[in-house]
Amino acid sequence: MDPTSWSHSLPQFLIAILFGYVLGSTPFGLILTKMGGLGDVRKIGSGNIGATNVLRTGNKKLAALTLLGDLLKGTLAVIIAREVAIAFLPDSPVQIASLAGLGAFLGHLFPFWLKFRGGKGVATYLGVLLGLYPAAFLAFAFIWLTSAYLTRYSSLSALIGSALMPFVLFGFGQWNLTGLFAAMTLLLWIRHKENITRLLAGTEGKIGGKKESPSDALSKSDASDVSGEKDK
């Protein structure tokens, strides 16, 4: 894309990011737990609004719905933006869709109506990947399942899968998506800094390990609020 075309398209690119951001900042975990009578999910466990923390309420159905919602908002941002671009901006549907996907990811991580304290981004990352290049989504799923089977760590599996995605996309010849997912991967790793610390210390919870009850999770959350060590 030449510089003059870029300058003409800049307003549309900003609109695409903003559209994705608004859609991505929808906090499904918070909405669903409140609707389900479980209170504010930010007050238990890690204080996160993602599916993993929703699962700490003991409601697997709401956790699954949160996961689905967080994934689909990334996919829908991409699909809607691409279809609009095909109709009105046929020269740049890939760029528009990619920016909307990036906006959705940023919205999930930093939702403005939750004081920019959102989720860790794995589900929305996957949703954007699914919308932009489904083959890479399947590759991520394979990597995650293999890593999870071998290590029993969900967080480590997500970190490995995301780290490999830029290379996978490069291998598929998707040069335009490689840089996008390299940047998203960096943000995802930053959001998982506490998990990385626990992995290095050997204290990260494993898949199928002992589960804490909602009351235990709440007690831990209260204690960490006092100590100032709450996982943000």
PDB file of C-alpha atoms in Angstrom:
ATOM      1  CA  MET A   1       0.000   0.000   0.000  1.00  0.00           C
ATOM      2  CA  ASP A   2       1.534   3.330  -1.104  1.00  0.00           C
ATOM      3  CA  PRO A   3       1.705   6.328   1.297  1.00  0.00           C
ATOM      4  CA  THR A   4      -1.118   8.251  -0.415  1.00  0.00           C
ATOM      5  CA  SER A   5      -3.406   5.239  -0.177  1.00  0.00           C
ATOM      6  CA  TRP A   6      -2.439   4.845   3.489  1.00  0.00           C
ATOM      7  CA  SER A   7      -3.325   8.473   4.269  1.00  0.00           C
ATOM      8  CA  HIS A   8      -6.711   8.092   2.585  1.00  0.00           C
ATOM      9  CA  SER A   9      -7.369   4.863   4.484  1.00  0.00           C
ATOM     10  CA  LEU A  10      -6.179   6.042   7.902  1.00  0.00           C
ATOM     11  CA  PRO A  11      -9.641   7.138   9.153  1.00  0.00           C
ATOM     12  CA  GLN A  12     -11.104   3.777   8.112  1.00  0.00           C
ATOM     13  CA  PHE A  13      -8.249   1.964   9.862  1.00  0.00           C
ATOM     14  CA  LEU A  14      -8.879   3.908  13.072  1.00  0.00           C
ATOM     15  CA  ILE A  15     -12.595   3.135  12.849  1.00  0.00           C
ATOM     16  CA  ALA A  16     -11.782  -0.568  12.407  1.00  0.00           C
ATOM     17  CA  ILE A  17      -9.602  -0.580  15.538  1.00  0.00           C
ATOM     18  CA  LEU A  18     -12.223   1.329  17.523  1.00  0.00           C
ATOM     19  CA  PHE A  19     -15.011  -1.025  16.387  1.00  0.00           C
ATOM     20  CA  GLY A  20     -12.949  -4.041  17.385  1.00  0.00           C
ATOM     21  CA  TYR A  21     -12.002  -2.444  20.692  1.00  0.00           C
ATOM     22  CA  VAL A  22     -15.616  -1.758  21.689  1.00  0.00           C
ATOM     23  CA  LEU A  23     -16.653  -5.296  20.780  1.00  0.00           C
ATOM     24  CA  GLY A  24     -13.622  -6.846  22.457  1.00  0.00           C
ATOM     25  CA  SER A  25     -14.082  -4.901  25.680  1.00  0.00           C
ATOM     26  CA  THR A  26     -17.401  -6.640  26.393  1.00  0.00           C
ATOM     27  CA  PRO A  27     -16.631  -8.423  29.724  1.00  0.00           C
ATOM     28  CA  PHE A  28     -18.550 -11.668  29.277  1.00  0.00           C
ATOM     29  CA  GLY A  29     -17.090 -13.218  32.432  1.00  0.00           C
ATOM     30  CA  LEU A  30     -18.295 -10.342  34.589  1.00  0.00           C
ATOM     31  CA  ILE A  31     -21.692 -10.103  32.888  1.00  0.00           C
ATOM     32  CA  LEU A  32     -22.420 -13.836  33.017  1.00  0.00           C
ATOM     33  CA  THR A  33     -21.401 -14.316  36.650  1.00  0.00           C
ATOM     34  CA  LYS A  34     -23.521 -11.363  37.747  1.00  0.00           C
ATOM     35  CA  MET A  35     -26.481 -12.617  35.716  1.00  0.00           C
ATOM     36  CA  GLY A  36     -25.953 -16.059  37.257  1.00  0.00           C
ATOM     37  CA  GLY A  37     -26.161 -14.639  40.772  1.00  0.00           C
ATOM     38  CA  LEU A  38     -22.500 -15.351  41.532  1.00  0.00           C
ATOM     39  CA  GLY A  39     -21.495 -11.769  42.209  1.00  0.00           C
ATOM     40  CA  ASP A  40     -18.414  -9.988  40.899  1.00  0.00           C
ATOM     41  CA  VAL A  41     -15.881 -12.457  39.481  1.00  0.00           C
ATOM     42  CA  ARG A  42     -13.156  -9.843  40.044  1.00  0.00           C
ATOM     43  CA  LYS A  43     -13.478 -10.460  43.784  1.00  0.00           C
ATOM     44  CA  ILE A  44     -12.419 -14.107  43.685  1.00  0.00           C
ATOM     45  CA  GLY A  45      -9.280 -15.967  42.728  1.00  0.00           C
ATOM     46  CA  SER A  46      -6.996 -13.937  40.511  1.00  0.00           C
ATOM     47  CA  GLY A  47      -9.533 -11.152  40.055  1.00  0.00           C
ATOM     48  CA  ASN A  48      -9.470 -11.848  36.325  1.00  0.00           C
ATOM     49  CA  ILE A  49     -12.600 -11.673  34.131  1.00  0.00           C
ATOM     50  CA  GLY A  50     -11.615 -14.630  31.948  1.00  0.00           C
ATOM     51  CA  ALA A  51     -13.013 -18.152  31.779  1.00  0.00           C
ATOM     52  CA  THR A  52     -10.357 -19.662  34.065  1.00  0.00           C
ATOM     53  CA  ASN A  53     -11.335 -17.399  36.936  1.00  0.00           C
ATOM     54  CA  VAL A  54     -15.049 -17.847  36.215  1.00  0.00           C
ATOM     55  CA  LEU A  55     -14.432 -21.577  36.641  1.00  0.00           C
ATOM     56  CA  ARG A  56     -13.331 -20.846  40.216  1.00  0.00           C
ATOM     57  CA  THR A  57     -16.957 -20.002  41.004  1.00  0.00           C
ATOM     58  CA  GLY A  58     -17.699 -23.709  40.504  1.00  0.00           C
ATOM     59  CA  ASN A  59     -20.006 -23.079  37.540  1.00  0.00           C
ATOM     60  CA  LYS A  60     -18.567 -24.913  34.547  1.00  0.00           C
ATOM     61  CA  LYS A  61     -21.387 -23.832  32.251  1.00  0.00           C
ATOM     62  CA  LEU A  62     -20.718 -20.144  32.848  1.00  0.00           C
ATOM     63  CA  ALA A  63     -17.000 -20.715  32.410  1.00  0.00           C
ATOM     64  CA  ALA A  64     -17.647 -22.414  29.054  1.00  0.00           C
ATOM     65  CA  LEU A  65     -19.965 -19.598  27.960  1.00  0.00           C
ATOM     66  CA  THR A  66     -17.347 -17.036  28.982  1.00  0.00           C
ATOM     67  CA  LEU A  67     -14.713 -18.851  26.938  1.00  0.00           C
ATOM     68  CA  LEU A  68     -17.034 -18.978  23.935  1.00  0.00           C
ATOM     69  CA  GLY A  69     -18.019 -15.322  24.263  1.00  0.00           C
ATOM     70  CA  ASP A  70     -14.422 -14.137  24.601  1.00  0.00           C
ATOM     71  CA  LEU A  71     -13.417 -16.200  21.576  1.00  0.00           C
ATOM     72  CA  LEU A  72     -16.335 -15.182  19.366  1.00  0.00           C
ATOM     73  CA  LYS A  73     -15.951 -11.464  19.988  1.00  0.00           C
ATOM     74  CA  GLY A  74     -12.534 -11.695  18.344  1.00  0.00           C
ATOM     75  CA  THR A  75     -13.883 -13.734  15.444  1.00  0.00           C
ATOM     76  CA  LEU A  76     -16.932 -11.510  14.924  1.00  0.00           C
ATOM     77  CA  ALA A  77     -14.823  -8.357  14.952  1.00  0.00           C
ATOM     78  CA  VAL A  78     -12.741  -9.791  12.113  1.00  0.00           C
ATOM     79  CA  ILE A  79     -15.660 -11.146  10.074  1.00  0.00           C
ATOM     80  CA  ILE A  80     -17.864  -8.056  10.362  1.00  0.00           C
ATOM     81  CA  ALA A  81     -14.998  -5.682   9.566  1.00  0.00           C
ATOM     82  CA  ARG A  82     -13.930  -7.800   6.586  1.00  0.00           C
ATOM     83  CA  GLU A  83     -17.445  -7.954   5.145  1.00  0.00           C
ATOM     84  CA  VAL A  84     -17.897  -4.200   5.507  1.00  0.00           C
ATOM     85  CA  ALA A  85     -14.498  -3.626   3.891  1.00  0.00           C
ATOM     86  CA  ILE A  86     -15.331  -5.928   0.974  1.00  0.00           C
ATOM     87  CA  ALA A  87     -18.484  -3.885   0.356  1.00  0.00           C
ATOM     88  CA  PHE A  88     -17.034  -0.399   0.812  1.00  0.00           C
ATOM     89  CA  LEU A  89     -13.217  -0.681   0.840  1.00  0.00           C
ATOM     90  CA  PRO A  90     -12.414  -3.555  -1.542  1.00  0.00           C
ATOM     91  CA  ASP A  91      -8.722  -2.612  -1.717  1.00  0.00           C
ATOM     92  CA  SER A  92      -8.006  -3.285   1.957  1.00  0.00           C
ATOM     93  CA  PRO A  93     -10.275  -5.961   3.506  1.00  0.00           C
ATOM     94  CA  VAL A  94      -7.351  -7.861   5.043  1.00  0.00           C
ATOM     95  CA  GLN A  95      -5.911  -4.748   6.679  1.00  0.00           C
ATOM     96  CA  ILE A  96      -9.309  -3.655   7.975  1.00  0.00           C
ATOM     97  CA  ALA A  97     -10.094  -7.126   9.351  1.00  0.00           C
ATOM     98  CA  SER A  98      -6.656  -7.429  10.962  1.00  0.00           C
ATOM     99  CA  LEU A  99      -6.962  -4.055  12.674  1.00  0.00           C
ATOM    100  CA  ALA A 100     -10.446  -4.887  13.933  1.00  0.00           C
ATOM    101  CA  GLY A 101      -9.041  -8.121  15.353  1.00  0.00           C
ATOM    102  CA  LEU A 102      -6.205  -6.248  17.035  1.00  0.00           C
ATOM    103  CA  GLY A 103      -8.758  -3.808  18.450  1.00  0.00           C
ATOM    104  CA  ALA A 104     -10.831  -6.681  19.868  1.00  0.00           C
ATOM    105  CA  PHE A 105      -7.737  -8.158  21.521  1.00  0.00           C
ATOM    106  CA  LEU A 106      -6.780  -4.797  23.041  1.00  0.00           C
ATOM    107  CA  GLY A 107     -10.366  -4.262  24.178  1.00  0.00           C
ATOM    108  CA  HIS A 108     -10.340  -7.560  26.045  1.00  0.00           C
ATOM    109  CA  LEU A 109      -6.998  -6.806  27.704  1.00  0.00           C
ATOM    110  CA  PHE A 110      -7.752  -3.176  28.526  1.00  0.00           C
ATOM    111  CA  PRO A 111     -11.531  -2.495  28.643  1.00  0.00           C
ATOM    112  CA  PHE A 112     -12.100   1.185  29.358  1.00  0.00           C
ATOM    113  CA  TRP A 113     -15.216   0.591  31.462  1.00  0.00           C
ATOM    114  CA  LEU A 114     -13.316  -1.718  33.804  1.00  0.00           C
ATOM    115  CA  LYS A 115     -10.523   0.809  34.337  1.00  0.00           C
ATOM    116  CA  PHE A 116      -8.444  -0.983  31.684  1.00  0.00           C
ATOM    117  CA  ARG A 117      -8.160  -4.149  33.804  1.00  0.00           C
ATOM    118  CA  GLY A 118      -9.338  -6.982  31.592  1.00  0.00           C
ATOM    119  CA  GLY A 119      -8.513 -10.598  30.860  1.00  0.00           C
ATOM    120  CA  LYS A 120      -5.305 -12.281  29.783  1.00  0.00           C
ATOM    121  CA  GLY A 121      -6.382 -12.614  26.180  1.00  0.00           C
ATOM    122  CA  VAL A 122      -5.952 -16.255  25.144  1.00  0.00           C
ATOM    123  CA  ALA A 123      -9.554 -16.854  24.062  1.00  0.00           C
ATOM    124  CA  THR A 124      -9.804 -13.569  22.156  1.00  0.00           C
ATOM    125  CA  TYR A 125      -6.378 -14.191  20.592  1.00  0.00           C
ATOM    126  CA  LEU A 126      -7.726 -17.509  19.347  1.00  0.00           C
ATOM    127  CA  GLY A 127     -10.920 -15.883  18.108  1.00  0.00           C
ATOM    128  CA  VAL A 128      -8.963 -13.370  16.041  1.00  0.00           C
ATOM    129  CA  LEU A 129      -6.786 -16.180  14.710  1.00  0.00           C
ATOM    130  CA  LEU A 130      -9.862 -18.192  13.757  1.00  0.00           C
ATOM    131  CA  GLY A 131     -11.366 -15.248  11.910  1.00  0.00           C
ATOM    132  CA  LEU A 132      -8.197 -14.331  10.025  1.00  0.00           C
ATOM    133  CA  TYR A 133      -6.654 -17.732   9.251  1.00  0.00           C
ATOM    134  CA  PRO A 134      -8.494 -20.877  10.430  1.00  0.00           C
ATOM    135  CA  ALA A 135      -5.600 -23.199   9.498  1.00  0.00           C
ATOM    136  CA  ALA A 136      -3.394 -21.450  12.067  1.00  0.00           C
ATOM    137  CA  PHE A 137      -6.193 -21.762  14.616  1.00  0.00           C
ATOM    138  CA  LEU A 138      -6.143 -25.538  14.097  1.00  0.00           C
ATOM    139  CA  ALA A 139      -2.357 -25.510  14.441  1.00  0.00           C
ATOM    140  CA  PHE A 140      -2.667 -23.650  17.747  1.00  0.00           C
ATOM    141  CA  ALA A 141      -5.244 -26.164  18.969  1.00  0.00           C
ATOM    142  CA  PHE A 142      -2.909 -29.046  18.085  1.00  0.00           C
ATOM    143  CA  ILE A 143       0.056 -27.397  19.812  1.00  0.00           C
ATOM    144  CA  TRP A 144      -2.006 -26.575  22.907  1.00  0.00           C
ATOM    145  CA  LEU A 145      -3.419 -30.102  23.207  1.00  0.00           C
ATOM    146  CA  THR A 146      -0.012 -31.704  22.731  1.00  0.00           C
ATOM    147  CA  SER A 147       1.676 -29.415  25.235  1.00  0.00           C
ATOM    148  CA  ALA A 148      -1.157 -29.787  27.741  1.00  0.00           C
ATOM    149  CA  TYR A 149      -0.968 -33.580  27.477  1.00  0.00           C
ATOM    150  CA  LEU A 150       2.799 -33.565  28.019  1.00  0.00           C
ATOM    151  CA  THR A 151       3.107 -30.866  30.691  1.00  0.00           C
ATOM    152  CA  ARG A 152      -0.383 -30.653  32.292  1.00  0.00           C
ATOM    153  CA  TYR A 153      -0.030 -26.865  32.370  1.00  0.00           C
ATOM    154  CA  SER A 154      -2.778 -24.890  30.616  1.00  0.00           C
ATOM    155  CA  SER A 155      -0.965 -21.554  30.843  1.00  0.00           C
ATOM    156  CA  LEU A 156       2.321 -22.985  29.552  1.00  0.00           C
ATOM    157  CA  SER A 157       0.489 -24.602  26.641  1.00  0.00           C
ATOM    158  CA  ALA A 158      -1.088 -21.270  25.710  1.00  0.00           C
ATOM    159  CA  LEU A 159       2.269 -19.506  25.970  1.00  0.00           C
ATOM    160  CA  ILE A 160       3.956 -22.098  23.762  1.00  0.00           C
ATOM    161  CA  GLY A 161       1.142 -22.011  21.213  1.00  0.00           C
ATOM    162  CA  SER A 162       1.173 -18.217  20.992  1.00  0.00           C
ATOM    163  CA  ALA A 163       4.978 -18.087  20.746  1.00  0.00           C
ATOM    164  CA  LEU A 164       4.886 -20.445  17.771  1.00  0.00           C
ATOM    165  CA  MET A 165       2.029 -18.717  15.941  1.00  0.00           C
ATOM    166  CA  PRO A 166       4.123 -16.037  14.175  1.00  0.00           C
ATOM    167  CA  PHE A 167       6.359 -18.805  12.824  1.00  0.00           C
ATOM    168  CA  VAL A 168       3.358 -20.910  11.818  1.00  0.00           C
ATOM    169  CA  LEU A 169       1.825 -17.972   9.962  1.00  0.00           C
ATOM    170  CA  PHE A 170       5.159 -17.222   8.322  1.00  0.00           C
ATOM    171  CA  GLY A 171       5.370 -20.859   7.250  1.00  0.00           C
ATOM    172  CA  PHE A 172       1.899 -20.618   5.720  1.00  0.00           C
ATOM    173  CA  GLY A 173       3.053 -17.582   3.742  1.00  0.00           C
ATOM    174  CA  GLN A 174       0.850 -15.157   5.702  1.00  0.00           C
ATOM    175  CA  TRP A 175       3.450 -12.391   5.887  1.00  0.00           C
ATOM    176  CA  ASN A 176       0.829  -9.734   6.586  1.00  0.00           C
ATOM    177  CA  LEU A 177      -0.388 -11.581   9.695  1.00  0.00           C
ATOM    178  CA  THR A 178       3.019 -12.567  11.081  1.00  0.00           C
ATOM    179  CA  GLY A 179       3.818  -9.123  12.492  1.00  0.00           C
ATOM    180  CA  LEU A 180       0.307  -8.697  13.882  1.00  0.00           C
ATOM    181  CA  PHE A 181       0.447 -11.928  15.852  1.00  0.00           C
ATOM    182  CA  ALA A 182       4.022 -11.306  16.964  1.00  0.00           C
ATOM    183  CA  ALA A 183       2.784  -8.087  18.604  1.00  0.00           C
ATOM    184  CA  MET A 184      -0.294  -9.812  20.070  1.00  0.00           C
ATOM    185  CA  THR A 185       1.873 -12.642  21.388  1.00  0.00           C
ATOM    186  CA  LEU A 186       4.137 -10.162  23.167  1.00  0.00           C
ATOM    187  CA  LEU A 187       1.128  -8.567  24.866  1.00  0.00           C
ATOM    188  CA  LEU A 188      -0.275 -11.975  25.789  1.00  0.00           C
ATOM    189  CA  TRP A 189       3.029 -12.969  27.415  1.00  0.00           C
ATOM    190  CA  ILE A 190       3.148  -9.696  29.364  1.00  0.00           C
ATOM    191  CA  ARG A 191      -0.385 -10.357  30.640  1.00  0.00           C
ATOM    192  CA  HIS A 192       0.792 -13.818  31.773  1.00  0.00           C
ATOM    193  CA  LYS A 193       3.772 -12.566  33.773  1.00  0.00           C
ATOM    194  CA  GLU A 194       2.355 -13.936  37.042  1.00  0.00           C
ATOM    195  CA  ASN A 195       1.800 -17.343  35.447  1.00  0.00           C
ATOM    196  CA  ILE A 196       5.353 -17.306  34.110  1.00  0.00           C
ATOM    197  CA  THR A 197       6.659 -16.478  37.582  1.00  0.00           C
ATOM    198  CA  ARG A 198       4.687 -19.387  39.062  1.00  0.00           C
ATOM    199  CA  LEU A 199       5.831 -21.734  36.289  1.00  0.00           C
ATOM    200  CA  LEU A 200       9.459 -20.883  37.002  1.00  0.00           C
ATOM    201  CA  ALA A 201       8.853 -21.364  40.723  1.00  0.00           C
ATOM    202  CA  GLY A 202       7.022 -24.661  40.173  1.00  0.00           C
ATOM    203  CA  THR A 203       3.862 -23.391  41.864  1.00  0.00           C
ATOM    204  CA  GLU A 204       1.565 -23.054  38.850  1.00  0.00           C
ATOM    205  CA  GLY A 205      -1.560 -25.209  39.084  1.00  0.00           C
ATOM    206  CA  LYS A 206      -1.756 -28.191  36.762  1.00  0.00           C
ATOM    207  CA  ILE A 207      -4.694 -29.409  34.706  1.00  0.00           C
ATOM    208  CA  GLY A 208      -6.662 -31.863  36.816  1.00  0.00           C
ATOM    209  CA  GLY A 209      -4.936 -30.729  39.988  1.00  0.00           C
ATOM    210  CA  LYS A 210      -6.636 -29.942  43.278  1.00  0.00           C
ATOM    211  CA  LYS A 211      -9.405 -27.394  42.799  1.00  0.00           C
ATOM    212  CA  GLU A 212     -10.204 -24.761  45.375  1.00  0.00           C
ATOM    213  CA  SER A 213     -13.771 -24.051  46.368  1.00  0.00           C
ATOM    214  CA  PRO A 214     -15.345 -20.669  45.651  1.00  0.00           C
ATOM    215  CA  SER A 215     -15.159 -19.790  49.354  1.00  0.00           C
ATOM    216  CA  ASP A 216     -11.460 -20.701  49.439  1.00  0.00           C
ATOM    217  CA  ALA A 217     -10.865 -18.593  46.338  1.00  0.00           C
ATOM    218  CA  LEU A 218     -12.682 -15.656  47.928  1.00  0.00           C
ATOM    219  CA  SER A 219     -10.676 -16.008  51.130  1.00  0.00           C
ATOM    220  CA  LYS A 220      -7.433 -15.997  49.151  1.00  0.00           C
ATOM    221  CA  SER A 221      -8.584 -12.962  47.228  1.00  0.00           C
ATOM    222  CA  ASP A 222      -9.382 -11.090  50.453  1.00  0.00           C
ATOM    223  CA  ALA A 223      -6.015 -12.009  51.887  1.00  0.00           C
ATOM    224  CA  SER A 224      -4.171 -10.851  48.780  1.00  0.00           C
ATOM    225  CA  ASP A 225      -6.114  -7.582  48.826  1.00  0.00           C
ATOM    226  CA  VAL A 226      -4.730  -6.947  52.314  1.00  0.00           C
ATOM    227  CA  SER A 227      -1.183  -7.911  51.434  1.00  0.00           C
ATOM    228  CA  GLY A 228      -1.193  -6.008  48.155  1.00  0.00           C
ATOM    229  CA  GLU A 229      -0.102  -9.090  46.267  1.00  0.00           C
ATOM    230  CA  LYS A 230      -3.294  -9.670  44.290  1.00  0.00           C
ATOM    231  CA  ASP A 231      -2.790 -11.092  40.810  1.00  0.00           C
ATOM    232  CA  LYS A 232      -3.818  -8.352  38.446  1.00  0.00           C
TER     233      LYS A 232
END
